[in-house]
Amino acid sequence: MAGAKHSLHAMALLPALAMLLMTGSAPAEESVETTTVEAAPAEEAAPAPEAEAATESEDAGRTDREWIRGRFETGFDAAWDGKGSDFELYQILRMEIAPPKADKLTLHGSLWMTEDLDGDEARYSRLYSIDDGYGGDVRARVLDLYLQADDVLGGAQLRLGRQRILDGPLYNRIDGLRLRWDKPQWDAYAYAGSRASLYEDPFEDLVLGAGAGFRPTENTRLGIDLFRADDDRSNDEVVRGNWWSRLLNQPYPRTVDTRVEDQTLGLSVYHRFNENHWMNAQVLLQGDGAHELTVDFTGYIPRLDLTYLVDYRRQFDRVNDRTDEMTGYYRVLGGLEAYNHVHLGVQRPLTEKLTLGFEADIHDAARNDVYNTNRDYLRLATVLSGKDLGNGFGFNVSLDHWNTSDGDGSWVLTGEINREWNAYEWAIGVDFEQYRYEYIDYNPWPKWIKTSLVLAVPGVFPGFSPVVWFTDTRAIVERDEIYSAYTRFVWNMDERQRITAKLSYEDDDGPYTPYWQIRAAYELEF
């Protein structure tokens, strides 16, 4: 239920959204920060054009410090419980090089490295993560490395190299080229290359995309996007049962396709009704018809001093696998059934120092049972926050409830007190979570016994067996209460340097509780 906490944290972005609405600016994409121990670094937004541009006279007088700029972060992540421990170091380097004599050329790069200092986590340990699947303890990934040339081919921006594509219906990181034109009445883009995942480099899966937008009025944009991608997987990349499972005719519950093809057509419309209200809609077409529909309304009501977001999403068919960077989800959990989803978020200041927010989610899945990863649920959440209450103190209190079908669900109560003074920030918080969850466990023994009887006992024939049908899977119900506490500290050393640290403690009903984690980092902008 960690997603509930992330959604509550997102409520803090609504005041900024209100400011955008009141100033008439178009909304920017949010970057979601993940709290997973082994998560990849968050993508950094591209610098504004005015920050990149410089006159020739300015370039001529630049020093190395001015035309080579970027951000470096290094830190450690230590976690341990009653059974084991996990200690890792990480480094993230983002850099932009703008040669003084070539004002239209810039080189962009970002590198992510991790070093596992112990590397002995058990496969089913809570400390085990996706990065522990590597053969080595030191990992380095090139996130981006591309040359950007501005004002080429009729005013286009050209990028050549490894880059993340945010244009179009599906996000992908590619090794290739991208062109984009931005004009007052229209815009267009095109890209081509091979897929470059964070966790594998196939260099053989083709990705193609193109799109265009037309603005019939100042407040309206009509868009069309085309996307095609292939994902060819070797046998060792496909989830399969082991050899004795196949020998004994035991079905393996999860398999994926060896080849995935995505051909998607996207149609979109964006319209600003006035300076306070806008809407955005997109439909994705695949195969014979519509695949996904998204419609959202965002705005600010001055009379009520209320910021709102209403979002509707519909997936028309089942998704078994995709060629975007979320494909790992489907490989692990199975297909995602068709669904309808409505999200509502509102926020309103009660006083100059107190703000109240509310969120609601209604999810209706096409197939709703414990055998599917997609379930019906209702989510309600509220958060009360205060700031500048005296001596730099503030607070946040939130309550989050998930009511999933068949009695599953959770309650999450979180409270935090924080303070800011001079160059320091400090916070202390507690969290309580109570949940009930039911899942299906696969039991191979009934099928194994049936196969053995067929082989050993004359007159026992293969085929349907009611005993196997009713006993090879079983529903497991888990109930748990989780108590956690944390403290966080930030030291802004100067405009370019910062040190952060966080200590957290968690206790639950598991056999290896409690769980401790320390995270610390040093950040430098240059």
mmCIF file of N, CA and C in Angstrom, residues 337-411:
data_model
loop_
_atom_site.group_PDB
_atom_site.id
_atom_site.type_symbol
_atom_site.label_atom_id
_atom_site.label_comp_id
_atom_site.label_asym_id
_atom_site.label_seq_id
_atom_site.Cartn_x
_atom_site.Cartn_y
_atom_site.Cartn_z
ATOM 1 N N GLU A 337 -6.158 -6.628 -16.349
ATOM 2 C CA GLU A 337 -7.478 -6.682 -16.950
ATOM 3 C C GLU A 337 -7.986 -5.282 -17.305
ATOM 4 N N ALA A 338 -8.986 -5.246 -18.187
ATOM 5 C CA ALA A 338 -9.630 -3.976 -18.535
ATOM 6 C C ALA A 338 -10.258 -3.352 -17.286
ATOM 7 N N TYR A 339 -10.334 -2.023 -17.272
ATOM 8 C CA TYR A 339 -10.855 -1.349 -16.079
ATOM 9 C C TYR A 339 -11.362 0.038 -16.438
ATOM 10 N N ASN A 340 -12.133 0.615 -15.497
ATOM 11 C CA ASN A 340 -12.510 2.021 -15.475
ATOM 12 C C ASN A 340 -12.005 2.604 -14.158
ATOM 13 N N HIS A 341 -11.429 3.804 -14.230
ATOM 14 C CA HIS A 341 -10.864 4.404 -13.024
ATOM 15 C C HIS A 341 -11.160 5.904 -13.014
ATOM 16 N N VAL A 342 -11.611 6.393 -11.853
ATOM 17 C CA VAL A 342 -11.885 7.817 -11.656
ATOM 18 C C VAL A 342 -11.090 8.291 -10.449
ATOM 19 N N HIS A 343 -10.365 9.402 -10.615
ATOM 20 C CA HIS A 343 -9.598 9.992 -9.523
ATOM 21 C C HIS A 343 -10.047 11.441 -9.330
ATOM 22 N N LEU A 344 -10.258 11.819 -8.071
ATOM 23 C CA LEU A 344 -10.651 13.176 -7.715
ATOM 24 C C LEU A 344 -9.716 13.694 -6.644
ATOM 25 N N GLY A 345 -9.189 14.899 -6.846
ATOM 26 C CA GLY A 345 -8.338 15.538 -5.851
ATOM 27 C C GLY A 345 -8.695 17.006 -5.705
ATOM 28 N N VAL A 346 -8.882 17.455 -4.472
ATOM 29 C CA VAL A 346 -9.189 18.867 -4.203
ATOM 30 C C VAL A 346 -8.322 19.331 -3.036
ATOM 31 N N GLN A 347 -8.032 20.633 -3.024
ATOM 32 C CA GLN A 347 -7.256 21.214 -1.935
ATOM 33 C C GLN A 347 -7.686 22.652 -1.734
ATOM 34 N N ARG A 348 -7.793 23.037 -0.451
ATOM 35 C CA ARG A 348 -8.248 24.383 -0.125
ATOM 36 C C ARG A 348 -7.568 24.865 1.148
ATOM 37 N N PRO A 349 -7.027 26.083 1.143
ATOM 38 C CA PRO A 349 -6.466 26.631 2.385
ATOM 39 C C PRO A 349 -7.584 26.997 3.362
ATOM 40 N N LEU A 350 -7.447 26.556 4.614
ATOM 41 C CA LEU A 350 -8.407 26.923 5.645
ATOM 42 C C LEU A 350 -8.077 28.282 6.233
ATOM 43 N N THR A 351 -6.794 28.519 6.452
ATOM 44 C CA THR A 351 -6.285 29.815 6.891
ATOM 45 C C THR A 351 -5.005 30.085 6.117
ATOM 46 N N GLU A 352 -4.308 31.146 6.471
ATOM 47 C CA GLU A 352 -3.040 31.434 5.810
ATOM 48 C C GLU A 352 -1.990 30.356 6.091
ATOM 49 N N LYS A 353 -2.159 29.601 7.162
ATOM 50 C CA LYS A 353 -1.139 28.632 7.564
ATOM 51 C C LYS A 353 -1.630 27.190 7.529
ATOM 52 N N LEU A 354 -2.918 26.941 7.342
ATOM 53 C CA LEU A 354 -3.471 25.593 7.340
ATOM 54 C C LEU A 354 -4.108 25.286 5.993
ATOM 55 N N THR A 355 -3.853 24.078 5.495
ATOM 56 C CA THR A 355 -4.392 23.638 4.205
ATOM 57 C C THR A 355 -4.968 22.234 4.362
ATOM 58 N N LEU A 356 -6.155 22.012 3.765
ATOM 59 C CA LEU A 356 -6.835 20.720 3.827
ATOM 60 C C LEU A 356 -6.977 20.166 2.415
ATOM 61 N N GLY A 357 -6.630 18.898 2.239
ATOM 62 C CA GLY A 357 -6.753 18.242 0.944
ATOM 63 C C GLY A 357 -7.537 16.947 1.048
ATOM 64 N N PHE A 358 -8.119 16.540 -0.076
ATOM 65 C CA PHE A 358 -8.928 15.312 -0.115
ATOM 66 C C PHE A 358 -8.713 14.627 -1.449
ATOM 67 N N GLU A 359 -8.636 13.303 -1.416
ATOM 68 C CA GLU A 359 -8.508 12.505 -2.630
ATOM 69 C C GLU A 359 -9.458 11.319 -2.582
ATOM 70 N N ALA A 360 -9.953 10.903 -3.748
ATOM 71 C CA ALA A 360 -10.811 9.728 -3.862
ATOM 72 C C ALA A 360 -10.492 9.014 -5.164
ATOM 73 N N ASP A 361 -10.467 7.670 -5.125
ATOM 74 C CA ASP A 361 -10.253 6.842 -6.300
ATOM 75 C C ASP A 361 -11.312 5.749 -6.333
ATOM 76 N N ILE A 362 -11.930 5.578 -7.495
ATOM 77 C CA ILE A 362 -12.887 4.499 -7.711
ATOM 78 C C ILE A 362 -12.378 3.661 -8.877
ATOM 79 N N HIS A 363 -12.133 2.382 -8.624
ATOM 80 C CA HIS A 363 -11.570 1.487 -9.629
ATOM 81 C C HIS A 363 -12.516 0.322 -9.863
ATOM 82 N N ASP A 364 -12.905 0.119 -11.115
ATOM 83 C CA ASP A 364 -13.827 -0.952 -11.494
ATOM 84 C C ASP A 364 -13.151 -1.827 -12.532
ATOM 85 N N ALA A 365 -12.764 -3.055 -12.156
ATOM 86 C CA ALA A 365 -12.068 -3.974 -13.049
ATOM 87 C C ALA A 365 -13.059 -4.864 -13.777
ATOM 88 N N ALA A 366 -12.693 -5.264 -14.996
ATOM 89 C CA ALA A 366 -13.579 -6.116 -15.787
ATOM 90 C C ALA A 366 -13.749 -7.487 -15.140
ATOM 91 N N ARG A 367 -12.669 -8.035 -14.578
ATOM 92 C CA ARG A 367 -12.730 -9.303 -13.855
ATOM 93 C C ARG A 367 -12.242 -9.051 -12.445
ATOM 94 N N ASN A 368 -13.128 -9.255 -11.498
ATOM 95 C CA ASN A 368 -12.804 -8.919 -10.123
ATOM 96 C C ASN A 368 -12.818 -10.192 -9.274
ATOM 97 N N ASP A 369 -11.653 -10.775 -9.076
ATOM 98 C CA ASP A 369 -11.514 -11.899 -8.155
ATOM 99 C C ASP A 369 -10.066 -11.977 -7.701
ATOM 100 N N VAL A 370 -9.817 -12.810 -6.728
ATOM 101 C CA VAL A 370 -8.509 -12.871 -6.109
ATOM 102 C C VAL A 370 -7.461 -13.445 -7.053
ATOM 103 N N TYR A 371 -7.884 -14.076 -8.152
ATOM 104 C CA TYR A 371 -6.936 -14.649 -9.103
ATOM 105 C C TYR A 371 -6.335 -13.596 -10.025
ATOM 106 N N ASN A 372 -6.831 -12.368 -10.001
ATOM 107 C CA ASN A 372 -6.364 -11.322 -10.907
ATOM 108 C C ASN A 372 -5.590 -10.256 -10.152
ATOM 109 N N THR A 373 -4.658 -9.621 -10.866
ATOM 110 C CA THR A 373 -3.895 -8.526 -10.271
ATOM 111 C C THR A 373 -4.693 -7.233 -10.235
ATOM 112 N N ASN A 374 -5.770 -7.165 -10.990
ATOM 113 C CA ASN A 374 -6.580 -5.954 -11.094
ATOM 114 C C ASN A 374 -7.877 -6.182 -10.321
ATOM 115 N N ARG A 375 -8.112 -5.425 -9.257
ATOM 116 C CA ARG A 375 -9.255 -5.631 -8.375
ATOM 117 C C ARG A 375 -10.078 -4.355 -8.270
ATOM 118 N N ASP A 376 -11.362 -4.512 -7.952
ATOM 119 C CA ASP A 376 -12.195 -3.361 -7.633
ATOM 120 C C ASP A 376 -11.762 -2.778 -6.291
ATOM 121 N N TYR A 377 -11.747 -1.442 -6.208
ATOM 122 C CA TYR A 377 -11.438 -0.837 -4.916
ATOM 123 C C TYR A 377 -11.948 0.596 -4.873
ATOM 124 N N LEU A 378 -12.118 1.062 -3.646
ATOM 125 C CA LEU A 378 -12.452 2.453 -3.350
ATOM 126 C C LEU A 378 -11.399 2.981 -2.399
ATOM 127 N N ARG A 379 -10.814 4.107 -2.740
ATOM 128 C CA ARG A 379 -9.790 4.722 -1.899
ATOM 129 C C ARG A 379 -10.209 6.129 -1.516
ATOM 130 N N LEU A 380 -10.110 6.444 -0.217
ATOM 131 C CA LEU A 380 -10.404 7.778 0.311
ATOM 132 C C LEU A 380 -9.214 8.237 1.148
ATOM 133 N N ALA A 381 -8.811 9.472 0.991
ATOM 134 C CA ALA A 381 -7.656 9.988 1.726
ATOM 135 C C ALA A 381 -7.841 11.473 2.001
ATOM 136 N N THR A 382 -7.302 11.912 3.115
ATOM 137 C CA THR A 382 -7.327 13.334 3.454
ATOM 138 C C THR A 382 -6.025 13.691 4.149
ATOM 139 N N VAL A 383 -5.580 14.922 3.968
ATOM 140 C CA VAL A 383 -4.343 15.388 4.586
ATOM 141 C C VAL A 383 -4.541 16.829 5.050
ATOM 142 N N LEU A 384 -4.111 17.101 6.271
ATOM 143 C CA LEU A 384 -4.129 18.444 6.849
ATOM 144 C C LEU A 384 -2.694 18.854 7.094
ATOM 145 N N SER A 385 -2.292 20.003 6.574
ATOM 146 C CA SER A 385 -0.914 20.465 6.710
ATOM 147 C C SER A 385 -0.885 21.905 7.214
ATOM 148 N N GLY A 386 0.164 22.186 7.952
ATOM 149 C CA GLY A 386 0.372 23.541 8.449
ATOM 150 C C GLY A 386 1.824 23.944 8.295
ATOM 151 N N LYS A 387 2.081 25.207 8.053
ATOM 152 C CA LYS A 387 3.441 25.694 7.894
ATOM 153 C C LYS A 387 3.549 27.081 8.497
ATOM 154 N N ASP A 388 4.783 27.446 8.870
ATOM 155 C CA ASP A 388 5.068 28.753 9.471
ATOM 156 C C ASP A 388 4.191 29.000 10.700
ATOM 157 N N LEU A 389 4.137 28.004 11.586
ATOM 158 C CA LEU A 389 3.303 28.126 12.782
ATOM 159 C C LEU A 389 4.026 28.807 13.938
ATOM 160 N N GLY A 390 5.264 29.188 13.708
ATOM 161 C CA GLY A 390 6.069 29.811 14.753
ATOM 162 C C GLY A 390 7.395 29.117 14.915
ATOM 163 N N ASN A 391 8.473 29.879 14.865
ATOM 164 C CA ASN A 391 9.830 29.331 14.969
ATOM 165 C C ASN A 391 10.123 28.320 13.872
ATOM 166 N N GLY A 392 9.479 28.461 12.728
ATOM 167 C CA GLY A 392 9.737 27.584 11.593
ATOM 168 C C GLY A 392 9.055 26.232 11.648
ATOM 169 N N PHE A 393 8.156 25.994 12.611
ATOM 170 C CA PHE A 393 7.520 24.698 12.762
ATOM 171 C C PHE A 393 6.343 24.531 11.802
ATOM 172 N N GLY A 394 6.111 23.273 11.407
ATOM 173 C CA GLY A 394 4.968 22.904 10.594
ATOM 174 C C GLY A 394 4.594 21.458 10.885
ATOM 175 N N PHE A 395 3.529 20.978 10.248
ATOM 176 C CA PHE A 395 3.095 19.608 10.493
ATOM 177 C C PHE A 395 2.300 19.095 9.295
ATOM 178 N N ASN A 396 2.170 17.757 9.223
ATOM 179 C CA ASN A 396 1.312 17.079 8.256
ATOM 180 C C ASN A 396 0.646 15.900 8.950
ATOM 181 N N VAL A 397 -0.664 15.757 8.775
ATOM 182 C CA VAL A 397 -1.414 14.619 9.289
ATOM 183 C C VAL A 397 -2.273 14.080 8.147
ATOM 184 N N SER A 398 -2.196 12.771 7.908
ATOM 185 C CA SER A 398 -2.942 12.194 6.799
ATOM 186 C C SER A 398 -3.605 10.887 7.219
ATOM 187 N N LEU A 399 -4.746 10.592 6.615
ATOM 188 C CA LEU A 399 -5.475 9.349 6.820
ATOM 189 C C LEU A 399 -5.850 8.799 5.460
ATOM 190 N N ASP A 400 -5.513 7.526 5.222
ATOM 191 C CA ASP A 400 -5.715 6.901 3.918
ATOM 192 C C ASP A 400 -6.402 5.552 4.114
ATOM 193 N N HIS A 401 -7.501 5.326 3.385
ATOM 194 C CA HIS A 401 -8.249 4.067 3.514
ATOM 195 C C HIS A 401 -8.470 3.459 2.141
ATOM 196 N N TRP A 402 -8.100 2.180 2.007
ATOM 197 C CA TRP A 402 -8.356 1.391 0.805
ATOM 198 C C TRP A 402 -9.393 0.331 1.144
ATOM 199 N N ASN A 403 -10.484 0.299 0.395
ATOM 200 C CA ASN A 403 -11.507 -0.722 0.570
ATOM 201 C C ASN A 403 -11.564 -1.555 -0.706
ATOM 202 N N THR A 404 -10.849 -2.690 -0.682
ATOM 203 C CA THR A 404 -10.773 -3.568 -1.842
ATOM 204 C C THR A 404 -11.868 -4.619 -1.753
ATOM 205 N N SER A 405 -12.231 -5.188 -2.890
ATOM 206 C CA SER A 405 -13.278 -6.188 -2.933
ATOM 207 C C SER A 405 -12.934 -7.398 -2.080
ATOM 208 N N ASP A 406 -13.954 -8.131 -1.659
ATOM 209 C CA ASP A 406 -13.824 -9.360 -0.866
ATOM 210 C C ASP A 406 -13.217 -9.103 0.511
ATOM 211 N N GLY A 407 -13.421 -7.903 1.034
ATOM 212 C CA GLY A 407 -12.988 -7.622 2.392
ATOM 213 C C GLY A 407 -11.553 -7.199 2.546
ATOM 214 N N ASP A 408 -10.781 -7.155 1.463
ATOM 215 C CA ASP A 408 -9.396 -6.706 1.570
ATOM 216 C C ASP A 408 -9.354 -5.184 1.710
ATOM 217 N N GLY A 409 -8.218 -4.692 2.198
ATOM 218 C CA GLY A 409 -8.071 -3.252 2.304
ATOM 219 C C GLY A 409 -7.090 -2.873 3.383
ATOM 220 N N SER A 410 -6.982 -1.565 3.642
ATOM 221 C CA SER A 410 -6.017 -1.087 4.640
ATOM 222 C C SER A 410 -6.426 0.276 5.161
ATOM 223 N N TRP A 411 -5.906 0.596 6.344
ATOM 224 C CA TRP A 411 -5.967 1.925 6.938
ATOM 225 C C TRP A 411 -4.539 2.389 7.182
#
